[in-house]
Amino acid sequence: MKKVLITGKNSYVGNSLGKWLQQYPEKYQVDYISLRDQSWDKKSFLSYDVIVHVAGIAHVSTDPKMEEKYYKVNRDLTIEVAEKAKTEGVKQFIFLSSIIVYGENIDNDGMIDKNTKPNPSNFYGKSKLEAEKGIESLNDSTLKVAILRPPMIYGKESKGNYPKLAKAAKVLPIFPDFENQRSMLHIDNLCEFIKLLIDNEEKGLYFPQNDEYVKTSEMVKIIAEMHGKKVKLVKFFNPLLYMLRNRVGIVNKVFGNLFYDRNMSFYKEKYQIKDFRETIRITEMENGSSDITVKKNE
């Protein structure tokens, strides 16, 4: 049995991962720790095999008053926890970074491949990248450091852009039919991936994503279908969106391209256990909807 300590008590990813691992009580013992005050440093890590570090500020802010806090929490705290883990004999440290370390204006029309260099465009991305650099040096035969750069994570009670798009899908009669590609990662696929990293005692840099790329307009259409509604996809707005996509942040987030080369996300064992349509169905159903319509893949 492996003892796993998850930082970020009550965090979305942390709680989801804990529930996922607890499906296998004979394999894992899961504990949580809050890092909201310095009292965490008094807790002994001596008995733990793995620390999964998901604690941090997860949303993007442009308020310059927040910059110092981002570096303190996302960078400095990550390094402190990893150093304590190494000192007290933890065998594996798994850190949840983000695709945001690459910034928003990616060459090659939004595709990230093995040659793409991180170029964060805000202090959220910079704080994550500097955290990565700070813990990479701790990686050796005594502590295996695994760093994940997931794309947008979604699922039950997720935050960020997905619930905003889901809300729009339920009320809008039309939506732009705009060609784009996004990497996304359902929470169950992420949890299964982390489970495999723990099982196989992995180290290194990883880029998990769903098996399918996502077109924003198709996602909105599928969400609407799950609620028995129809959204008409129209190309009328496309010229304007093409003009604004790389100039206006919110337009780029919704209609821009940002995706990993599939070769980067390959793993020796299957972790993409749910396809995109299924993840939308279970997400909308789990979010309290009672009018979900189950449809077969077309």
mmCIF file of C-alpha atoms in Angstrom, residues 10-251:
data_model
loop_
_atom_site.group_PDB
_atom_site.id
_atom_site.type_symbol
_atom_site.label_atom_id
_atom_site.label_comp_id
_atom_site.label_asym_id
_atom_site.label_seq_id
_atom_site.Cartn_x
_atom_site.Cartn_y
_atom_site.Cartn_z
ATOM 1 C CA ASN A 10 -10.816 21.098 -0.477
ATOM 2 C CA SER A 11 -9.339 21.898 -3.891
ATOM 3 C CA TYR A 12 -11.201 20.658 -6.964
ATOM 4 C CA VAL A 13 -8.391 18.500 -8.339
ATOM 5 C CA GLY A 14 -7.239 17.377 -4.901
ATOM 6 C CA ASN A 15 -10.661 16.178 -3.769
ATOM 7 C CA SER A 16 -11.347 14.507 -7.111
ATOM 8 C CA LEU A 17 -8.020 12.676 -7.038
ATOM 9 C CA GLY A 18 -8.573 11.561 -3.454
ATOM 10 C CA LYS A 19 -11.966 10.077 -4.308
ATOM 11 C CA TRP A 20 -10.473 8.378 -7.359
ATOM 12 C CA LEU A 21 -7.693 6.700 -5.392
ATOM 13 C CA GLN A 22 -10.046 5.703 -2.590
ATOM 14 C CA GLN A 23 -11.774 3.373 -5.044
ATOM 15 C CA TYR A 24 -8.748 1.154 -4.382
ATOM 16 C CA PRO A 25 -8.493 1.024 -0.561
ATOM 17 C CA GLU A 26 -6.128 -1.935 -0.722
ATOM 18 C CA LYS A 27 -3.627 0.081 -2.791
ATOM 19 C CA TYR A 28 -3.646 3.611 -1.382
ATOM 20 C CA GLN A 29 -4.050 5.452 1.864
ATOM 21 C CA VAL A 30 -4.940 9.060 1.097
ATOM 22 C CA ASP A 31 -4.513 12.053 3.390
ATOM 23 C CA TYR A 32 -4.954 15.770 2.750
ATOM 24 C CA ILE A 33 -3.170 18.824 4.068
ATOM 25 C CA SER A 34 -4.042 22.507 3.876
ATOM 26 C CA LEU A 35 -1.216 24.948 3.157
ATOM 27 C CA ARG A 36 -3.200 28.085 3.939
ATOM 28 C CA ASP A 37 -0.995 28.923 6.915
ATOM 29 C CA GLN A 38 2.547 28.008 7.917
ATOM 30 C CA SER A 39 1.368 25.337 10.375
ATOM 31 C CA TRP A 40 1.646 22.755 7.555
ATOM 32 C CA ASP A 41 5.405 22.791 8.035
ATOM 33 C CA LYS A 42 4.974 21.093 11.408
ATOM 34 C CA LYS A 43 3.366 18.015 9.872
ATOM 35 C CA SER A 44 5.711 15.097 9.376
ATOM 36 C CA PHE A 45 6.075 13.742 5.843
ATOM 37 C CA LEU A 46 8.141 10.769 7.023
ATOM 38 C CA SER A 47 5.470 8.131 6.483
ATOM 39 C CA TYR A 48 4.412 9.188 2.972
ATOM 40 C CA ASP A 49 5.497 7.590 -0.286
ATOM 41 C CA VAL A 50 3.993 10.246 -2.563
ATOM 42 C CA ILE A 51 3.042 13.889 -2.320
ATOM 43 C CA VAL A 52 0.706 15.253 -4.999
ATOM 44 C CA HIS A 53 0.992 19.023 -4.919
ATOM 45 C CA VAL A 54 -2.104 20.705 -6.344
ATOM 46 C CA ALA A 55 -2.342 23.617 -3.893
ATOM 47 C CA GLY A 56 -2.022 27.019 -5.514
ATOM 48 C CA ILE A 57 -3.820 29.975 -7.016
ATOM 49 C CA ALA A 58 -5.568 28.469 -10.010
ATOM 50 C CA HIS A 59 -7.173 31.475 -11.703
ATOM 51 C CA VAL A 60 -5.586 34.157 -13.866
ATOM 52 C CA SER A 61 -5.522 37.690 -12.525
ATOM 53 C CA THR A 62 -4.176 40.844 -14.153
ATOM 54 C CA ASP A 63 -4.256 42.826 -10.914
ATOM 55 C CA PRO A 64 -0.628 43.872 -10.250
ATOM 56 C CA LYS A 65 -1.363 43.810 -6.523
ATOM 57 C CA MET A 66 -1.752 40.028 -6.803
ATOM 58 C CA GLU A 67 1.634 39.378 -8.412
ATOM 59 C CA GLU A 68 3.584 38.928 -5.187
ATOM 60 C CA LYS A 69 0.969 36.500 -3.849
ATOM 61 C CA TYR A 70 1.116 34.388 -7.015
ATOM 62 C CA TYR A 71 4.871 33.942 -6.676
ATOM 63 C CA LYS A 72 4.624 33.294 -2.952
ATOM 64 C CA VAL A 73 1.951 30.614 -3.316
ATOM 65 C CA ASN A 74 2.565 29.058 -6.731
ATOM 66 C CA ARG A 75 6.375 29.179 -6.749
ATOM 67 C CA ASP A 76 7.817 29.572 -3.264
ATOM 68 C CA LEU A 77 5.358 27.306 -1.478
ATOM 69 C CA THR A 78 5.777 24.574 -4.113
ATOM 70 C CA ILE A 79 9.549 24.608 -3.644
ATOM 71 C CA GLU A 80 9.243 24.593 0.151
ATOM 72 C CA VAL A 81 6.933 21.572 0.136
ATOM 73 C CA ALA A 82 9.173 19.697 -2.317
ATOM 74 C CA GLU A 83 12.295 20.420 -0.272
ATOM 75 C CA LYS A 84 10.595 19.187 2.895
ATOM 76 C CA ALA A 85 9.445 16.072 1.039
ATOM 77 C CA LYS A 86 13.008 15.325 -0.066
ATOM 78 C CA THR A 87 14.461 15.948 3.385
ATOM 79 C CA GLU A 88 11.931 13.629 5.045
ATOM 80 C CA GLY A 89 12.309 10.741 2.640
ATOM 81 C CA VAL A 90 9.258 11.006 0.373
ATOM 82 C CA LYS A 91 9.921 8.939 -2.755
ATOM 83 C CA GLN A 92 7.831 10.829 -5.328
ATOM 84 C CA PHE A 93 6.643 14.414 -5.748
ATOM 85 C CA ILE A 94 3.955 15.128 -8.368
ATOM 86 C CA PHE A 95 3.353 18.777 -9.258
ATOM 87 C CA LEU A 96 0.362 20.121 -11.171
ATOM 88 C CA SER A 97 1.619 22.917 -13.393
ATOM 89 C CA SER A 98 -0.331 24.175 -16.429
ATOM 90 C CA ILE A 99 -0.368 24.598 -20.201
ATOM 91 C CA ILE A 100 -0.410 28.308 -19.408
ATOM 92 C CA VAL A 101 3.404 28.275 -19.115
ATOM 93 C CA TYR A 102 3.428 28.447 -22.939
ATOM 94 C CA GLY A 103 1.524 31.715 -23.020
ATOM 95 C CA GLU A 104 -1.368 32.543 -25.322
ATOM 96 C CA ASN A 105 0.273 33.408 -28.646
ATOM 97 C CA ILE A 106 1.782 30.124 -29.803
ATOM 98 C CA ASP A 107 3.621 29.814 -33.112
ATOM 99 C CA ASN A 108 2.515 27.073 -35.516
ATOM 100 C CA ASP A 109 -1.121 28.217 -35.181
ATOM 101 C CA GLY A 110 -1.536 27.202 -31.580
ATOM 102 C CA MET A 111 0.011 23.735 -31.672
ATOM 103 C CA ILE A 112 2.469 22.906 -28.902
ATOM 104 C CA ASP A 113 5.044 20.283 -29.791
ATOM 105 C CA LYS A 114 8.274 19.063 -28.207
ATOM 106 C CA ASN A 115 10.164 22.049 -29.656
ATOM 107 C CA THR A 116 7.799 24.715 -28.308
ATOM 108 C CA LYS A 117 9.473 26.784 -25.606
ATOM 109 C CA PRO A 118 7.527 28.046 -22.588
ATOM 110 C CA ASN A 119 6.779 31.745 -22.878
ATOM 111 C CA PRO A 120 4.294 32.729 -20.158
ATOM 112 C CA SER A 121 2.372 35.935 -20.773
ATOM 113 C CA ASN A 122 1.244 36.625 -17.204
ATOM 114 C CA PHE A 123 2.487 36.151 -13.669
ATOM 115 C CA TYR A 124 0.297 33.096 -13.165
ATOM 116 C CA GLY A 125 2.161 31.319 -15.939
ATOM 117 C CA LYS A 126 5.516 32.700 -14.821
ATOM 118 C CA SER A 127 4.967 31.576 -11.233
ATOM 119 C CA LYS A 128 4.135 28.033 -12.402
ATOM 120 C CA LEU A 129 7.175 27.868 -14.679
ATOM 121 C CA GLU A 130 9.506 29.144 -11.975
ATOM 122 C CA ALA A 131 8.070 26.554 -9.584
ATOM 123 C CA GLU A 132 8.915 23.852 -12.127
ATOM 124 C CA LYS A 133 12.486 25.092 -12.395
ATOM 125 C CA GLY A 134 12.786 25.261 -8.627
ATOM 126 C CA ILE A 135 11.832 21.617 -8.063
ATOM 127 C CA GLU A 136 13.561 20.057 -11.080
ATOM 128 C CA SER A 137 16.902 20.230 -9.286
ATOM 129 C CA LEU A 138 15.504 18.052 -6.485
ATOM 130 C CA ASN A 139 14.963 15.156 -8.853
ATOM 131 C CA ASP A 140 17.380 12.288 -8.161
ATOM 132 C CA SER A 141 17.421 8.674 -7.021
ATOM 133 C CA THR A 142 15.865 9.565 -3.661
ATOM 134 C CA LEU A 143 13.009 11.796 -4.906
ATOM 135 C CA LYS A 144 11.345 11.337 -8.271
ATOM 136 C CA VAL A 145 9.809 14.601 -9.455
ATOM 137 C CA ALA A 146 6.940 14.429 -11.973
ATOM 138 C CA ILE A 147 5.592 17.658 -13.473
ATOM 139 C CA LEU A 148 2.257 17.820 -15.327
ATOM 140 C CA ARG A 149 1.238 20.600 -17.704
ATOM 141 C CA PRO A 150 -2.453 19.848 -18.267
ATOM 142 C CA PRO A 151 -4.714 21.897 -20.557
ATOM 143 C CA MET A 152 -8.117 23.124 -19.370
ATOM 144 C CA ILE A 153 -9.495 20.705 -16.777
ATOM 145 C CA TYR A 154 -13.259 20.259 -16.599
ATOM 146 C CA GLY A 155 -15.846 18.106 -14.901
ATOM 147 C CA LYS A 156 -18.285 18.234 -12.030
ATOM 148 C CA GLU A 157 -18.018 21.553 -10.170
ATOM 149 C CA SER A 158 -15.061 22.699 -12.252
ATOM 150 C CA LYS A 159 -14.188 26.367 -12.483
ATOM 151 C CA GLY A 160 -13.047 28.520 -15.367
ATOM 152 C CA ASN A 161 -14.265 28.676 -18.957
ATOM 153 C CA TYR A 162 -16.187 25.411 -19.182
ATOM 154 C CA PRO A 163 -19.100 26.359 -16.879
ATOM 155 C CA LYS A 164 -19.366 29.711 -18.673
ATOM 156 C CA LEU A 165 -19.659 27.989 -22.039
ATOM 157 C CA ALA A 166 -22.093 25.444 -20.608
ATOM 158 C CA LYS A 167 -24.296 28.249 -19.330
ATOM 159 C CA ALA A 168 -24.215 29.920 -22.731
ATOM 160 C CA ALA A 169 -25.092 26.651 -24.468
ATOM 161 C CA LYS A 170 -28.319 26.383 -22.510
ATOM 162 C CA VAL A 171 -29.639 29.828 -23.468
ATOM 163 C CA LEU A 172 -28.135 30.956 -26.782
ATOM 164 C CA PRO A 173 -30.128 30.223 -29.961
ATOM 165 C CA ILE A 174 -27.057 30.696 -32.211
ATOM 166 C CA PHE A 175 -23.305 30.354 -31.784
ATOM 167 C CA PRO A 176 -20.373 31.027 -34.146
ATOM 168 C CA ASP A 177 -19.350 28.035 -36.250
ATOM 169 C CA PHE A 178 -15.653 28.824 -36.038
ATOM 170 C CA GLU A 179 -12.859 26.351 -36.783
ATOM 171 C CA ASN A 180 -10.457 25.937 -33.879
ATOM 172 C CA GLN A 181 -8.748 23.230 -31.875
ATOM 173 C CA ARG A 182 -8.284 23.046 -28.112
ATOM 174 C CA SER A 183 -6.736 20.450 -25.866
ATOM 175 C CA MET A 184 -8.891 19.661 -22.829
ATOM 176 C CA LEU A 185 -8.691 17.150 -20.009
ATOM 177 C CA HIS A 186 -11.621 15.659 -18.117
ATOM 178 C CA ILE A 187 -11.017 15.293 -14.399
ATOM 179 C CA ASP A 188 -11.439 11.480 -14.497
ATOM 180 C CA ASN A 189 -8.816 11.149 -17.233
ATOM 181 C CA LEU A 190 -6.470 13.350 -15.198
ATOM 182 C CA CYS A 191 -7.025 11.320 -12.020
ATOM 183 C CA GLU A 192 -6.389 8.059 -13.858
ATOM 184 C CA PHE A 193 -3.186 9.505 -15.292
ATOM 185 C CA ILE A 194 -1.915 10.564 -11.864
ATOM 186 C CA LYS A 195 -2.823 7.129 -10.516
ATOM 187 C CA LEU A 196 -0.651 5.518 -13.203
ATOM 188 C CA LEU A 197 2.230 7.865 -12.418
ATOM 189 C CA ILE A 198 2.013 6.773 -8.784
ATOM 190 C CA ASP A 199 1.760 3.080 -9.672
ATOM 191 C CA ASN A 200 4.769 3.264 -11.981
ATOM 192 C CA GLU A 201 6.788 5.620 -9.755
ATOM 193 C CA GLU A 202 7.375 7.980 -12.675
ATOM 194 C CA LYS A 203 9.451 11.116 -12.957
ATOM 195 C CA GLY A 204 9.753 13.715 -15.715
ATOM 196 C CA LEU A 205 7.539 16.147 -17.625
ATOM 197 C CA TYR A 206 4.061 15.115 -18.842
ATOM 198 C CA PHE A 207 1.332 16.608 -21.039
ATOM 199 C CA PRO A 208 -1.917 14.677 -20.440
ATOM 200 C CA GLN A 209 -4.971 15.509 -22.539
ATOM 201 C CA ASN A 210 -8.182 13.937 -23.781
ATOM 202 C CA ASP A 211 -7.917 11.678 -26.788
ATOM 203 C CA GLU A 212 -9.849 14.166 -28.950
ATOM 204 C CA TYR A 213 -9.230 17.809 -29.739
ATOM 205 C CA VAL A 214 -12.200 20.076 -29.098
ATOM 206 C CA LYS A 215 -13.833 22.590 -31.411
ATOM 207 C CA THR A 216 -15.528 25.191 -29.226
ATOM 208 C CA SER A 217 -18.692 25.419 -31.316
ATOM 209 C CA GLU A 218 -19.111 21.631 -31.363
ATOM 210 C CA MET A 219 -18.715 21.512 -27.607
ATOM 211 C CA VAL A 220 -21.428 24.138 -27.156
ATOM 212 C CA LYS A 221 -23.674 22.195 -29.529
ATOM 213 C CA ILE A 222 -23.161 18.918 -27.629
ATOM 214 C CA ILE A 223 -23.851 20.555 -24.274
ATOM 215 C CA ALA A 224 -27.089 22.009 -25.638
ATOM 216 C CA GLU A 225 -28.105 18.600 -27.012
ATOM 217 C CA MET A 226 -27.604 17.029 -23.603
ATOM 218 C CA HIS A 227 -30.272 19.414 -22.307
ATOM 219 C CA GLY A 228 -32.659 18.776 -25.161
ATOM 220 C CA LYS A 229 -31.937 22.143 -26.752
ATOM 221 C CA LYS A 230 -30.684 23.207 -30.164
ATOM 222 C CA VAL A 231 -28.000 25.762 -30.930
ATOM 223 C CA LYS A 232 -27.712 26.815 -34.549
ATOM 224 C CA LEU A 233 -24.072 27.188 -35.616
ATOM 225 C CA VAL A 234 -23.551 30.137 -37.973
ATOM 226 C CA LYS A 235 -20.519 31.479 -39.860
ATOM 227 C CA PHE A 236 -21.796 35.060 -39.984
ATOM 228 C CA PHE A 237 -19.449 36.260 -37.223
ATOM 229 C CA ASN A 238 -16.319 34.506 -38.518
ATOM 230 C CA PRO A 239 -14.642 37.466 -40.302
ATOM 231 C CA LEU A 240 -14.882 39.527 -37.132
ATOM 232 C CA LEU A 241 -13.630 36.655 -34.970
ATOM 233 C CA TYR A 242 -10.630 36.094 -37.275
ATOM 234 C CA MET A 243 -9.746 39.758 -36.876
ATOM 235 C CA LEU A 244 -10.153 39.784 -33.089
ATOM 236 C CA ARG A 245 -8.822 36.319 -32.223
ATOM 237 C CA ASN A 246 -5.201 37.324 -31.596
ATOM 238 C CA ARG A 247 -6.024 40.805 -30.334
ATOM 239 C CA VAL A 248 -8.733 40.337 -27.712
ATOM 240 C CA GLY A 249 -8.009 37.970 -24.828
ATOM 241 C CA ILE A 250 -11.512 36.602 -24.278
ATOM 242 C CA VAL A 251 -11.997 35.939 -28.015
#
